[in-house]
mmCIF file of C-alpha atoms in Angstrom:
data_model
loop_
_atom_site.group_PDB
_atom_site.id
_atom_site.type_symbol
_atom_site.label_atom_id
_atom_site.label_comp_id
_atom_site.label_asym_id
_atom_site.label_seq_id
_atom_site.Cartn_x
_atom_site.Cartn_y
_atom_site.Cartn_z
ATOM 1 C CA MET A 77 0.297 28.805 62.300
ATOM 2 C CA ASN A 78 3.553 29.004 64.181
ATOM 3 C CA GLN A 79 1.832 29.368 67.568
ATOM 4 C CA ILE A 80 -0.454 26.452 66.782
ATOM 5 C CA TYR A 81 2.442 24.254 65.695
ATOM 6 C CA GLU A 82 4.528 25.125 68.750
ATOM 7 C CA ARG A 83 1.615 24.238 71.057
ATOM 8 C CA TYR A 84 1.033 21.048 69.057
ATOM 9 C CA GLN A 85 4.716 20.049 69.387
ATOM 10 C CA ALA A 86 4.659 20.631 73.148
ATOM 11 C CA THR A 87 1.496 18.535 73.458
ATOM 12 C CA THR A 88 2.850 15.618 71.424
ATOM 13 C CA GLU A 89 6.093 15.635 73.402
ATOM 14 C CA LYS A 90 4.163 15.615 76.684
ATOM 15 C CA ALA A 91 1.992 12.759 75.413
ATOM 16 C CA ASP A 92 4.997 10.869 74.011
ATOM 17 C CA ALA A 93 3.299 10.819 70.606
ATOM 18 C CA LYS A 94 4.698 11.128 67.097
ATOM 19 C CA THR A 95 4.953 14.753 65.936
ATOM 20 C CA LEU A 96 3.752 15.502 62.416
ATOM 21 C CA SER A 97 5.548 17.983 60.180
ATOM 22 C CA GLU A 98 4.382 21.590 60.137
ATOM 23 C CA HIS A 99 3.143 21.078 56.572
ATOM 24 C CA ARG A 100 1.054 18.066 57.601
ATOM 25 C CA VAL A 101 -0.477 19.973 60.532
ATOM 26 C CA TYR A 102 -1.393 22.734 58.060
ATOM 27 C CA GLU A 103 -3.104 20.112 55.864
ATOM 28 C CA VAL A 104 -5.003 18.740 58.877
ATOM 29 C CA LEU A 105 -6.188 22.259 59.739
ATOM 30 C CA LYS A 106 -7.448 22.666 56.162
ATOM 31 C CA GLU A 107 -9.321 19.348 56.469
ATOM 32 C CA GLN A 108 -10.863 20.455 59.773
ATOM 33 C CA ALA A 109 -11.948 23.741 58.158
ATOM 34 C CA PHE A 110 -13.634 21.757 55.374
ATOM 35 C CA LEU A 111 -15.456 19.680 58.004
ATOM 36 C CA GLY A 112 -16.597 22.797 59.862
ATOM 37 C CA VAL A 113 -14.601 22.144 63.026
ATOM 38 C CA VAL A 114 -12.371 25.207 62.616
ATOM 39 C CA GLU A 115 -12.629 28.378 60.596
ATOM 40 C CA SER A 116 -9.553 29.653 58.784
ATOM 41 C CA THR A 117 -9.324 33.270 57.667
ATOM 42 C CA ARG A 118 -6.507 34.738 55.597
ATOM 43 C CA THR A 119 -5.555 38.189 56.812
ATOM 44 C CA GLY A 120 -3.273 40.816 55.391
ATOM 45 C CA GLY A 121 -0.918 42.305 57.908
ATOM 46 C CA GLY A 122 -0.404 45.442 55.852
ATOM 47 C CA TRP A 123 2.611 46.698 53.973
ATOM 48 C CA GLY A 124 5.722 44.839 55.051
ATOM 49 C CA GLU A 125 3.785 42.602 57.435
ATOM 50 C CA GLY A 126 2.786 39.818 55.048
ATOM 51 C CA SER A 127 -0.371 37.757 55.195
ATOM 52 C CA TYR A 128 -1.176 34.858 57.464
ATOM 53 C CA LEU A 129 -3.993 32.504 58.422
ATOM 54 C CA GLU A 130 -5.992 32.846 61.613
ATOM 55 C CA HIS A 131 -7.690 29.682 62.863
ATOM 56 C CA ARG A 132 -10.692 29.662 65.174
ATOM 57 C CA LEU A 133 -12.493 26.717 66.735
ATOM 58 C CA VAL A 134 -16.104 26.729 65.512
ATOM 59 C CA GLN A 135 -17.421 23.747 67.451
ATOM 60 C CA ASP A 136 -18.210 23.761 71.169
ATOM 61 C CA THR A 137 -14.904 23.607 73.038
ATOM 62 C CA GLY A 138 -16.319 21.108 75.535
ATOM 63 C CA ILE A 139 -17.295 18.664 72.798
ATOM 64 C CA VAL A 140 -13.878 18.899 71.148
ATOM 65 C CA LEU A 141 -12.069 18.506 74.478
ATOM 66 C CA LYS A 142 -14.201 15.473 75.376
ATOM 67 C CA SER A 143 -13.227 13.873 72.078
ATOM 68 C CA VAL A 144 -9.517 14.662 72.541
ATOM 69 C CA LEU A 145 -9.492 13.329 76.097
ATOM 70 C CA ARG A 146 -10.549 9.885 74.892
ATOM 71 C CA ASP A 147 -6.818 9.392 74.386
ATOM 72 C CA SER A 148 -5.536 8.614 77.885
ATOM 73 C CA ARG A 149 -2.149 10.192 77.066
ATOM 74 C CA LEU A 150 -3.876 13.581 76.880
ATOM 75 C CA GLU A 151 -5.789 13.466 80.172
ATOM 76 C CA ASP A 152 -3.465 16.099 81.676
ATOM 77 C CA LEU A 153 -4.843 18.658 79.221
ATOM 78 C CA ALA A 154 -8.163 18.895 81.056
#
């Protein structure tokens, strides 16, 4: 989640958009998993490593990117 949130923060700063809290981004990822946009898998890192969630985009990347780029502030992402 940390890598996702760091990338998200950098993107919102670049787009001059409001940055949501890490908890809220986690909730949004759970909503997207429910909708079938992403897949979230809990993994165990082994003894002393802890567990964490891995998130994977399920939908076609091109379709998602096309939707994101409707916001003119994000055109530089293409």
